[in-house]
Coordinates of C-alpha atoms in Angstrom, one line a residue:
X1 CA 23.5 -1.4 21.0
X2 CA 23.6 1.8 20.1
X3 CA 26.9 0.8 18.3
X4 CA 25.7 -2.0 17.1
X5 CA 23.0 0.5 14.9
X6 CA 25.5 2.7 14.2
X7 CA 27.2 0.6 12.7
X8 CA 24.6 -1.0 10.7
X9 CA 24.6 2.6 10.2
X10 CA 27.7 2.6 8.9
X11 CA 27.1 -0.4 6.2
X12 CA 23.8 0.8 5.5
X13 CA 25.4 3.8 3.6
X14 CA 28.5 2.4 2.3
X15 CA 25.5 0.3 0.7
X16 CA 24.3 2.7 -0.6
X17 CA 26.9 5.7 -2.0
X18 CA 28.0 2.5 -3.9
X19 CA 25.3 1.5 -5.5
X20 CA 24.6 5.9 -6.2
X21 CA 26.3 6.2 -9.0
X22 CA 23.7 3.0 -11.1
X23 CA 20.6 3.8 -8.9
X24 CA 18.8 6.0 -11.9
X25 CA 19.7 3.2 -14.4
X26 CA 18.9 0.4 -12.3
X27 CA 15.0 1.8 -11.4
X28 CA 14.2 3.8 -14.7
X29 CA 12.7 1.6 -16.4
X30 CA 11.3 -0.7 -14.0
X31 CA 7.1 -0.3 -14.6
X32 CA 6.5 -1.4 -11.3
X33 CA 9.0 0.8 -9.2
X34 CA 7.3 3.1 -11.3
X35 CA 3.8 2.7 -10.4
X36 CA 4.6 3.1 -6.8
X37 CA 6.2 6.1 -7.0
X38 CA 2.9 7.5 -8.7
X39 CA 1.1 5.6 -5.8
X40 CA 3.3 7.6 -3.5
X41 CA 3.7 10.8 -5.5
X42 CA -0.2 10.7 -6.4
X43 CA -0.8 10.0 -2.2
X44 CA 1.8 13.1 -0.7
X45 CA -0.1 16.0 -3.2
X46 CA -3.8 15.0 -1.4
X47 CA -2.2 15.8 1.6
X48 CA 0.2 19.1 0.5
X49 CA -0.7 23.2 1.0
X50 CA 0.5 25.5 -1.8
X51 CA 3.8 25.7 -1.7
X52 CA 4.0 23.3 1.5
X53 CA 8.4 22.7 2.7
X54 CA 9.1 19.1 3.0
X55 CA 11.9 17.8 4.5
X56 CA 12.5 14.3 3.0
X57 CA 14.1 11.4 4.3
X58 CA 16.1 9.3 3.0
X59 CA 16.1 11.1 -0.5
X60 CA 17.8 9.0 -2.2
X61 CA 19.0 10.9 -5.7
X62 CA 16.2 13.3 -5.3
X63 CA 13.9 11.4 -7.8
X64 CA 10.6 12.5 -5.7
X65 CA 12.3 15.5 -4.6
X66 CA 12.6 17.5 -8.1
X67 CA 9.0 16.1 -9.2
X68 CA 7.6 18.1 -5.3
X69 CA 9.4 21.0 -6.7
X70 CA 8.3 20.9 -10.3
X71 CA 4.1 21.3 -8.0
X72 CA 5.6 24.7 -6.9
X73 CA 6.9 22.9 -3.6
X74 CA 10.0 23.8 -1.7
X75 CA 11.9 20.1 -0.6
X76 CA 14.5 20.0 1.9
X77 CA 16.3 17.0 0.5
X78 CA 18.4 14.2 3.9
X79 CA 20.6 11.4 3.1
X80 CA 22.7 9.4 4.9
X81 CA 25.2 8.3 1.9
X82 CA 26.9 11.2 0.6
X83 CA 26.8 9.5 -2.9
X84 CA 22.7 9.3 -3.2
X85 CA 23.9 13.4 -1.7
X86 CA 25.6 14.3 -4.5
X87 CA 24.0 12.9 -7.0
X88 CA 21.4 14.7 -5.7
X89 CA 23.3 18.1 -6.1
X90 CA 23.7 17.2 -9.7
X91 CA 20.4 16.7 -10.6
X92 CA 19.4 19.7 -9.0
X93 CA 22.0 22.2 -10.2
X94 CA 21.2 20.5 -14.4
X95 CA 17.2 21.6 -13.6
X96 CA 18.4 25.0 -12.0
X97 CA 16.4 24.4 -9.2
X98 CA 19.1 25.4 -6.3
X99 CA 15.9 28.1 -5.0
X100 CA 13.0 25.0 -4.2
X101 CA 16.2 21.8 -2.8
X102 CA 18.2 22.1 -0.5
X103 CA 19.6 19.5 1.0
X104 CA 21.6 18.4 3.9
X105 CA 23.3 16.0 4.7
X106 CA 21.7 13.7 8.6
X107 CA 21.0 10.7 9.3
X108 CA 17.0 10.1 10.7
X109 CA 18.3 8.8 14.0
X110 CA 20.3 12.1 13.6
X111 CA 17.9 14.8 12.7
X112 CA 18.1 16.4 16.1
X113 CA 21.2 17.9 14.4
X114 CA 19.8 19.1 11.1
X115 CA 21.7 22.6 10.6
X116 CA 17.4 23.2 8.7
X117 CA 15.4 22.9 11.4
X118 CA 12.5 23.9 9.5
X119 CA 9.8 24.4 11.2
X120 CA 7.5 22.5 8.1
X121 CA 5.0 21.1 6.3
X122 CA 5.3 17.9 5.2
X123 CA 8.2 15.2 7.0
X124 CA 8.1 12.9 4.6
X125 CA 10.2 9.3 3.3
X126 CA 9.5 7.1 0.5
X127 CA 10.5 3.2 0.4
X128 CA 12.0 1.7 3.3
X129 CA 14.5 3.8 4.1
X130 CA 12.9 3.9 8.2
X131 CA 13.6 0.0 7.4
X132 CA 16.8 0.5 7.9
X133 CA 17.1 1.4 11.6
X134 CA 15.9 -0.7 14.5
X135 CA 15.4 3.1 16.2
X136 CA 12.4 4.5 14.2
X137 CA 10.2 5.2 17.8
X138 CA 13.0 7.3 18.5
X139 CA 12.6 9.2 14.7
X140 CA 9.6 9.2 15.2
X141 CA 9.6 11.3 18.4
X142 CA 11.2 13.8 17.0
X143 CA 9.2 14.5 13.8
X144 CA 6.5 16.9 15.5
X145 CA 9.1 20.0 16.6
X146 CA 10.2 19.4 13.5
X147 CA 6.6 20.6 11.9
X148 CA 4.4 23.3 12.2
X149 CA 0.8 23.1 14.2
X150 CA -1.7 20.3 11.5
X151 CA 1.7 19.4 9.8
X152 CA 2.0 15.7 8.2
X153 CA 3.7 13.3 7.9
X154 CA 3.6 9.9 5.3
X155 CA 6.5 7.7 5.5
X156 CA 6.7 4.7 3.3
X157 CA 7.5 1.5 5.5
X158 CA 8.1 -2.9 5.3
X159 CA 5.2 -4.1 7.3
X160 CA 5.6 -7.6 8.7
X161 CA 3.9 -9.7 6.6
X162 CA 3.8 -9.8 2.6
X163 CA 1.4 -11.8 1.1
X164 CA 3.0 -11.5 -2.4
X165 CA 6.2 -12.8 -0.2
X166 CA 5.1 -15.3 2.0
X167 CA 3.3 -17.6 -0.9
X168 CA 6.9 -17.9 -2.3
X169 CA 6.5 -20.4 0.3
X170 CA 5.1 -22.4 -3.4
X171 CA 8.1 -22.1 -4.7
X172 CA 10.0 -24.1 -2.0
X173 CA 11.7 -20.2 -1.7
X174 CA 11.8 -20.6 2.5
X175 CA 14.4 -18.2 3.5
X176 CA 12.2 -16.0 1.4
X177 CA 8.6 -16.6 2.5
X178 CA 9.6 -16.1 6.7
X179 CA 12.3 -13.6 6.6
X180 CA 9.7 -11.0 8.3
X181 CA 7.9 -12.7 10.3
X182 CA 11.1 -14.0 12.2
X183 CA 12.9 -11.6 12.5
X184 CA 12.3 -9.5 15.7
X185 CA 16.9 -9.2 15.1
X186 CA 16.7 -7.9 12.0
X187 CA 16.7 -9.6 9.0
X188 CA 20.4 -9.4 6.1
X189 CA 19.7 -7.2 3.3
X190 CA 22.7 -7.3 0.3
X191 CA 23.2 -4.7 -2.3
X192 CA 26.6 -4.2 -3.7
X193 CA 28.1 -6.4 -2.1
X194 CA 27.5 -4.6 1.1
X195 CA 25.0 -6.1 3.8
X196 CA 24.0 -4.6 6.6
X197 CA 19.8 -5.3 8.7
X198 CA 16.6 -3.9 8.1
X199 CA 13.8 -4.6 10.7
X200 CA 10.0 -4.2 10.2
X201 CA 6.7 -2.4 11.1
X202 CA 3.8 -2.3 11.4
X203 CA 1.1 0.2 11.2
X204 CA 0.1 0.0 14.5
X205 CA 3.5 0.9 16.1
X206 CA 3.9 3.9 14.3
X207 CA -0.2 5.4 15.3
X208 CA 0.1 3.6 18.7
X209 CA 4.3 5.8 19.0
X210 CA 2.7 9.2 17.2
X211 CA -1.0 8.9 19.3
X212 CA -0.6 11.1 21.7
X213 CA 0.5 13.8 18.9
X214 CA -0.6 12.9 15.9
X215 CA -4.0 11.7 14.0
X216 CA -3.9 8.6 11.5
X217 CA -5.4 10.1 8.2
X218 CA -4.5 7.1 7.1
X219 CA -3.1 4.1 5.3
X220 CA -3.0 2.0 2.1
X221 CA -1.8 -0.7 0.7
X222 CA 1.3 -0.6 -2.1
X223 CA 2.1 -3.7 -4.0
X224 CA -0.8 -6.2 -2.3
X225 CA -2.0 -7.0 -4.3
X226 CA 0.4 -5.9 -7.8
X227 CA 3.7 -8.3 -7.2
X228 CA 6.7 -6.8 -5.8
X229 CA 9.0 -4.7 -8.5
X230 CA 11.5 -7.5 -7.4
X231 CA 9.9 -10.1 -9.7
X232 CA 11.4 -8.7 -12.2
X233 CA 9.5 -8.0 -16.1
X234 CA 6.5 -9.3 -14.5
X235 CA 4.3 -6.3 -16.2
X236 CA 6.5 -6.7 -19.3
X237 CA 5.6 -10.6 -19.4
X238 CA 1.8 -10.6 -18.4
X239 CA 0.8 -6.5 -19.8
X240 CA -2.9 -7.3 -19.9
X241 CA -2.9 -9.0 -16.2
X242 CA -1.2 -6.9 -15.5
X243 CA -2.9 -3.9 -15.6
X244 CA -6.3 -6.0 -14.4
X245 CA -3.7 -6.5 -10.8
X246 CA -3.5 -2.4 -10.9
X247 CA -7.1 -2.1 -10.5
X248 CA -8.0 -4.4 -8.4
X249 CA -5.1 -2.8 -6.1
X250 CA -6.7 0.4 -6.5
X251 CA -9.6 -1.0 -5.5
X252 CA -8.7 -2.4 -2.3
X253 CA -5.9 -0.6 -1.4
X254 CA -7.5 1.6 1.5
X255 CA -9.4 -1.2 3.0
X256 CA -8.7 -4.4 5.2
X257 CA -6.3 -6.9 5.1
X258 CA -5.3 -5.1 1.4
X259 CA -3.7 -2.4 3.3
X260 CA -1.4 -4.1 5.3
X261 CA 0.1 -7.1 3.5
X262 CA 1.4 -5.0 1.1
X263 CA 5.1 -5.4 0.2
X264 CA 4.6 -1.7 1.5
X265 CA 2.1 0.3 2.9
X266 CA 2.3 4.2 3.2
X267 CA 1.1 5.5 6.5
X268 CA -0.1 9.4 6.8
X269 CA -0.3 11.0 10.0
X270 CA -1.4 15.0 10.7
X271 CA -0.2 16.6 14.3
X272 CA -2.3 17.3 16.4

């Protein structure tokens, strides 16, 4: 299983490295992607102390690292993709943020090999990067030693059920509608011609794995009522409906069952 997991990481690395040169171009003008980033960043900011030191996992091209650095925080941005790391470094240098953003080529499954081990005030992972491993439990186990006492963790994860995906059943898209429900052995993902697997995790998995060392702070559903970003052009075609759905989601994001059935959920915990 370890060999298989490592092979899956290699495939994911190849996919995201290939995509790294066009990643920002693809998503920069996507209204719902920008909505998701705004939601996630607002969630994280409420838990950051001034001049926090953040360990970011699967940092991609550095969009979030740059955002938090420009807010006065320091970020150590890690990613398994060499292409993403190179794109991040170029952007950091262009913005003159070298003193606030460091980077390291490292998988989140190998955090015990980090050269820069902190200690950190916050660990952050956005947009389901952690769904690319079936070893999430081991990744979670490594967090406590990297954090200061009272340090926090914020993760953005794909759950095992998404209301919007399930509703695609009525459009005859059965594979998409049920892919999360029957994915115990992993579900195929496809990026830039490369296939790799991803796994889905409910909040209870994270809470139970960390319950001896962390207290739960909050859970929010993301794209529970607002449609997922892969429903292309929704916000532009239906601007009034989109604004209304945003307002409703903002009111219900932390309530049951809405916080559990979005495309993602945002979960934050604090080290005891």
